[in-house]
Tab-separated table of C-alpha atoms in Angstrom:
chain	number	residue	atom	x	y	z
A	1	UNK	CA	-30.188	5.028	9.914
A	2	UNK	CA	-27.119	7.153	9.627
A	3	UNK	CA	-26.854	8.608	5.491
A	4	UNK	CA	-25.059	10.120	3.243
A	5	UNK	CA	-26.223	11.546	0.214
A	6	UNK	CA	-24.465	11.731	-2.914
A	7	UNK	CA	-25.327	13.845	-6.012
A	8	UNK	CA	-25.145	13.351	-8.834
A	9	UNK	CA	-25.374	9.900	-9.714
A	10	UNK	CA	-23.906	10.394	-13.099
A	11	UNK	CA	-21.066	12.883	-14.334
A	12	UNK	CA	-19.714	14.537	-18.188
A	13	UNK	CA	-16.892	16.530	-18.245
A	14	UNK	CA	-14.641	17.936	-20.868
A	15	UNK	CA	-11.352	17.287	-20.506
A	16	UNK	CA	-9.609	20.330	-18.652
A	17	UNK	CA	-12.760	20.987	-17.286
A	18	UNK	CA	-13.549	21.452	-13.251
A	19	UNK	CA	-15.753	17.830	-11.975
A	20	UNK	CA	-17.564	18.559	-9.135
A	21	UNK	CA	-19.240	15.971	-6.615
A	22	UNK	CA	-21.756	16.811	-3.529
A	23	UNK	CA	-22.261	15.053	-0.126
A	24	UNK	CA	-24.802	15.674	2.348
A	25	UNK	CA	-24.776	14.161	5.882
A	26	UNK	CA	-27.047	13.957	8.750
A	27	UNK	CA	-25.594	12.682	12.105
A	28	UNK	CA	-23.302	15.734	13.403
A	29	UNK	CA	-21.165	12.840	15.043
A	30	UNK	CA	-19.491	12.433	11.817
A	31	UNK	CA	-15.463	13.290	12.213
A	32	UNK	CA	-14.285	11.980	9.379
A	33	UNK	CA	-15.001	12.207	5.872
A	34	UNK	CA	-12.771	10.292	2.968
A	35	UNK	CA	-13.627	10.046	-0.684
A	36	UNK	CA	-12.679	7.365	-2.726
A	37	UNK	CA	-11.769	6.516	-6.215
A	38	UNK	CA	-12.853	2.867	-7.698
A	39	UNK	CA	-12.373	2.063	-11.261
A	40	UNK	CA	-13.852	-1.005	-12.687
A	41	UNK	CA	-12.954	-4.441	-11.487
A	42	UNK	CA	-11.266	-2.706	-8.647
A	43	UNK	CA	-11.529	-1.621	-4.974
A	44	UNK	CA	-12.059	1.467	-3.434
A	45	UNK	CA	-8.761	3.631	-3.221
A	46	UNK	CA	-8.319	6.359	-0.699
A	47	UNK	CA	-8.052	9.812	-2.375
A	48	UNK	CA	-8.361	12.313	0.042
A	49	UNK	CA	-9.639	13.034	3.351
A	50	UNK	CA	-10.696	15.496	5.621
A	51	UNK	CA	-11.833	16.283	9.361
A	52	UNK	CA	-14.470	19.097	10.264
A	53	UNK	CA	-11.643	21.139	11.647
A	54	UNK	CA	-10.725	22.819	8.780
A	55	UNK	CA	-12.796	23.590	5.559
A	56	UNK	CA	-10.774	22.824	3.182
A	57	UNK	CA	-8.238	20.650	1.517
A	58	UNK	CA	-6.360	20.246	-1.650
A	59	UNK	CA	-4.037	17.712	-2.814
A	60	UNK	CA	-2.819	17.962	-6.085
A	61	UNK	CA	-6.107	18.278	-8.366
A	62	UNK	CA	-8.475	17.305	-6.258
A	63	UNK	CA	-9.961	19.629	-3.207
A	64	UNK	CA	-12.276	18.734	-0.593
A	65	UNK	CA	-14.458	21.503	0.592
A	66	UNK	CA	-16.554	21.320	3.944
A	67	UNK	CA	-19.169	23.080	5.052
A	68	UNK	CA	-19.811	22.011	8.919
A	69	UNK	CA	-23.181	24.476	9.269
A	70	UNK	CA	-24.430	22.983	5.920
A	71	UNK	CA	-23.964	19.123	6.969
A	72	UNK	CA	-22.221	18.803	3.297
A	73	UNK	CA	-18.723	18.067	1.416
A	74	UNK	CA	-17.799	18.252	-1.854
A	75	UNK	CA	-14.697	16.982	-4.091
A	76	UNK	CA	-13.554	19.027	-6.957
A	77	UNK	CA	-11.486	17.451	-9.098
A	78	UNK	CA	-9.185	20.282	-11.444
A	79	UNK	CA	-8.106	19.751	-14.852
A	80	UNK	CA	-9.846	16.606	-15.205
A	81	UNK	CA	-8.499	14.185	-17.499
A	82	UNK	CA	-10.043	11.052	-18.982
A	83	UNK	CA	-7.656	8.730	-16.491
A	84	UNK	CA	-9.984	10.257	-13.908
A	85	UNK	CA	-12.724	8.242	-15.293
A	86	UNK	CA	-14.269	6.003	-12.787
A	87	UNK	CA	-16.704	6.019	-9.804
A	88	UNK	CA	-16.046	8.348	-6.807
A	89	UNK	CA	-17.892	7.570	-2.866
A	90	UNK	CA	-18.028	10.064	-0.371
A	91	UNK	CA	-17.651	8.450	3.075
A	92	UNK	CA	-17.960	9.345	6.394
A	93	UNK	CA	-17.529	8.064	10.014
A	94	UNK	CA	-17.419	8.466	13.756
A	95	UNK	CA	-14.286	8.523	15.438
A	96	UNK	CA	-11.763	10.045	13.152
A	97	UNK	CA	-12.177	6.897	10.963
A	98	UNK	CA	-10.748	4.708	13.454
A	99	UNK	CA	-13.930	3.330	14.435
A	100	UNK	CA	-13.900	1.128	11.129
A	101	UNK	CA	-17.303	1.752	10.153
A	102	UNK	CA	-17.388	4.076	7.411
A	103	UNK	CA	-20.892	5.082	5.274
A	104	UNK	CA	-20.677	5.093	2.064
A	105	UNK	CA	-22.515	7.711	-0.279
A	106	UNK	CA	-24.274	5.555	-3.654
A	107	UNK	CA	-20.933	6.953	-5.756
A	108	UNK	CA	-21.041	9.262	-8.600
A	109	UNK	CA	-19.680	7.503	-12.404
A	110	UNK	CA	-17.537	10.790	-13.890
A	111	UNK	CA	-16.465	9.997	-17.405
A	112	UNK	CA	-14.534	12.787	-18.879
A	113	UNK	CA	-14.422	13.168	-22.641
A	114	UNK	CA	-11.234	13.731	-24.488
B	1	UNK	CA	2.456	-7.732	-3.283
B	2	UNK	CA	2.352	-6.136	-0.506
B	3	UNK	CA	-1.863	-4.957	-0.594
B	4	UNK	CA	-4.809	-6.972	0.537
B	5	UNK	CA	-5.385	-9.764	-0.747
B	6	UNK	CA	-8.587	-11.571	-1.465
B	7	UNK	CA	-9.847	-15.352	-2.820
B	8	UNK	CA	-11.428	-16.510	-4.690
B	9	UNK	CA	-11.682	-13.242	-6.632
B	10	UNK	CA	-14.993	-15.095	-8.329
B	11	UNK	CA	-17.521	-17.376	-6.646
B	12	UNK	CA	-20.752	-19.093	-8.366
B	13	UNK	CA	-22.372	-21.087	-6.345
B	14	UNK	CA	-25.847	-23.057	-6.035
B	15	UNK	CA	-28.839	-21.342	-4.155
B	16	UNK	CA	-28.240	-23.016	-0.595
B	17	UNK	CA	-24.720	-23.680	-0.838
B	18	UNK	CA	-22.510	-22.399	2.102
B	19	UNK	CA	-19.075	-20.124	0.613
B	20	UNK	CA	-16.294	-18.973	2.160
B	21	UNK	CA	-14.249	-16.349	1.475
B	22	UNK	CA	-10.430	-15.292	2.475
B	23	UNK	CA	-8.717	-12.129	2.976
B	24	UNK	CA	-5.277	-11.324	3.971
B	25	UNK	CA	-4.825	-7.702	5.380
B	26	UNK	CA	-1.950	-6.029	4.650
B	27	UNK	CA	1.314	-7.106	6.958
B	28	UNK	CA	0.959	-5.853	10.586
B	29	UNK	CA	-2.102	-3.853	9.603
B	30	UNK	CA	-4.416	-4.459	13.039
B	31	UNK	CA	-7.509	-3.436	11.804
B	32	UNK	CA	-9.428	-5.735	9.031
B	33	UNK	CA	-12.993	-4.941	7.731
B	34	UNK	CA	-15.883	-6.631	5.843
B	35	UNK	CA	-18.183	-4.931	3.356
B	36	UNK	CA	-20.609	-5.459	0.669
B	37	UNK	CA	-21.117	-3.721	-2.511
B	38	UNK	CA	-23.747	-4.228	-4.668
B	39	UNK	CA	-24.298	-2.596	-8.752
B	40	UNK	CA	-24.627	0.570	-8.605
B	41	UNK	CA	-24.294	1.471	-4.969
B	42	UNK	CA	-21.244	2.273	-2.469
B	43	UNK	CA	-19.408	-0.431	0.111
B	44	UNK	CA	-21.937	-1.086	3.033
B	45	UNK	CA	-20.286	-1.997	6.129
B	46	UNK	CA	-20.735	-5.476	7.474
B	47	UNK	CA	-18.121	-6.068	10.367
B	48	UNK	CA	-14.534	-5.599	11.514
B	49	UNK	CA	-12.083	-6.947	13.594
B	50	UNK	CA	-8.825	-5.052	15.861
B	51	UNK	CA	-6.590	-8.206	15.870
B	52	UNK	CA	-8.363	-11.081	16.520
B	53	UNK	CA	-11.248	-9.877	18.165
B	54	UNK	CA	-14.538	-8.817	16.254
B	55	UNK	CA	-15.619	-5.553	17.529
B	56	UNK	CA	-18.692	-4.657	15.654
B	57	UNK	CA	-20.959	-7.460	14.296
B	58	UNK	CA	-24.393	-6.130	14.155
B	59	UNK	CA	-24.197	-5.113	10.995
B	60	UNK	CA	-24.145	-8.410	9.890
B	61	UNK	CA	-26.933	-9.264	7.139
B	62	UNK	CA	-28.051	-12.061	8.828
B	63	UNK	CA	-27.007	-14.819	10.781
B	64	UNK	CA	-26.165	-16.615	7.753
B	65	UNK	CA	-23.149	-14.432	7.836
B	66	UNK	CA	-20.244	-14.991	10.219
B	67	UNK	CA	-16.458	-13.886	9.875
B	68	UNK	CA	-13.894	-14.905	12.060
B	69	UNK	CA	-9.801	-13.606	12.172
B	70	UNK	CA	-8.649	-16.464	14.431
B	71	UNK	CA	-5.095	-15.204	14.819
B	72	UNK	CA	-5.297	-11.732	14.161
B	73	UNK	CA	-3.596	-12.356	10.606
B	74	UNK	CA	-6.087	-13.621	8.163
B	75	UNK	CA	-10.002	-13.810	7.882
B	76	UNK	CA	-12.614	-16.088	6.377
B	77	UNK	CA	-16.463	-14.715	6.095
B	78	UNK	CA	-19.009	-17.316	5.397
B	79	UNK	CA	-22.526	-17.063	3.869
B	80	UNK	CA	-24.434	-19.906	5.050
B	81	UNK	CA	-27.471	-21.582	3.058
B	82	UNK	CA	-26.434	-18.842	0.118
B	83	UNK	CA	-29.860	-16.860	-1.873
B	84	UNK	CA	-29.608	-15.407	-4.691
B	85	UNK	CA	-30.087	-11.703	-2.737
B	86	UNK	CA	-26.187	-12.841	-1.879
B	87	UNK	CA	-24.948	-12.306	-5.608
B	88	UNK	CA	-22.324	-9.029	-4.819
B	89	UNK	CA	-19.191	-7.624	-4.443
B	90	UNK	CA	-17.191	-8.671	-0.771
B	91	UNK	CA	-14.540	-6.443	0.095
B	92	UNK	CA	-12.083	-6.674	2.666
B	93	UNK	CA	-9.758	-3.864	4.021
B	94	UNK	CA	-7.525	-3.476	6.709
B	95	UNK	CA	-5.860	-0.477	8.474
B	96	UNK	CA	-3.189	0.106	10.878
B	97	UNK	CA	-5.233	2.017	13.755
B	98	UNK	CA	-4.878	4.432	15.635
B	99	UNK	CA	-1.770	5.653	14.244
B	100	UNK	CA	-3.131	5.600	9.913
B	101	UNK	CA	-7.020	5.591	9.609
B	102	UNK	CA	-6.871	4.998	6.032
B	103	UNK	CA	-8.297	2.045	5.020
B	104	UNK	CA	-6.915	-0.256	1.886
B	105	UNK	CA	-9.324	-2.512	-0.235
B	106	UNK	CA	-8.555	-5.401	-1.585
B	107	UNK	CA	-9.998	-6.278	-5.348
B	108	UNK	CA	-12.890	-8.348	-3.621
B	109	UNK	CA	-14.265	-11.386	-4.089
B	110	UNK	CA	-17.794	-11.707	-6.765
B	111	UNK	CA	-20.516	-14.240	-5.580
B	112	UNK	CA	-22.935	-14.940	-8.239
B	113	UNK	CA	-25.717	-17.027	-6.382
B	114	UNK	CA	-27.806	-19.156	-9.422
């Protein structure tokens, strides 16, 4: 069964303070490798993406670092503020995500405190 | 509004009841998916179709489950003889592929099974 593995399952941050989320995978077939952003009530919204070409990639506060040897992936989130509240999945799939079927990690709840 | 769009947003229905759901992918987006979220854990893949055709089914819960995009626009999944193991989250999302793999949710659609 193809995985990911998300840690942790819960998250406290100050506000201004650096939120950090993990992702482990396990079939090296993986290309592509989103995280996204779902707040309550809601769907999943892209927030960033990245491809095992390059190891790493920022847009605006939030950075994706990749580490191909390691299997894992990580989203660091800068200045976090409380609207950043919400759950955050890792993802990844085969094809360069145009295969359709991505995996999901179990998400990650970050509340940041005012 | 020009995102995906799903109905009912909120379904109870009667152990053994059959439910239908809709989703309309975002204009000329040729890619539409299926997945299922349940508390506390991320989307899990279920199907998806490029136009009209349904490329990957096996991932299908059962074959209670069907999902059809007759004209490459809009698409229906049904749960047949609904159990309470049922009750989640449904979400649709549809891409434009090859060119964009990002894929955009729609709110989804809540089955309560009683």
């Amino acid at each position: 069964q193809q995985q990911v593995k998300q840690s942790p399952q819960s998250l406290i941050v100050q506000k201004g303070g650096i939120s950090i989320i993990n992702c482990a995978y396990e079939n090296t077939a993986f290309d592509y490798f989103p995280w996204y952003q779902q707040f309550p009530g809601k769907g999943p919204a892209l927030l960033i993406a990245i491809r095992p070409d390059v190891s790493e990639k920022k847009e605006g506060r939030f950075t994706i670092s990749f580490n191909k040897s390691a299997k894992q992936f990580s989203l660091h989130i800068m200045d976090s503020q409380p609207g950043d509240s919400a759950t955050y999945f890792c993802a990844a799939s085969i094809g360069g995500g145009s295969q359709g079927n991505l995996i999901f990690g179990k998400g990650t709840k970050l509340s940041v405190k005012p | 509004d020009t995102g995906v769009s799903q109905n009912p947003r909120h379904k109870i229905t009667k152990r053994g009841q059959n439910v239908t759901f809709r989703c309309d992918p975002i204009s000329e987006h040729n890619r539409l998916y299926w997945y299922r979220q349940t508390l506390g854990q991320g989307p899990e893949f279920l199907t998806y179709f490029q136009n009209e055709a349904q490329l990957e089914k096996s991932r299908l819960l059962s074959d209670r489950f069907s999902a059809e995009r007759p004209k490459g626009s809009f698409s229906t999944l049904e749960i047949q003889r609904t159990e309470q193991g049922d009750s989640a989250m449904y979400l649709c999302a549809s891409s434009l592929a090859p060119l964009n793999t990002e894929a955009f949710f729609g709110q989804g659609t809540r089955l309560t099974v009683v």
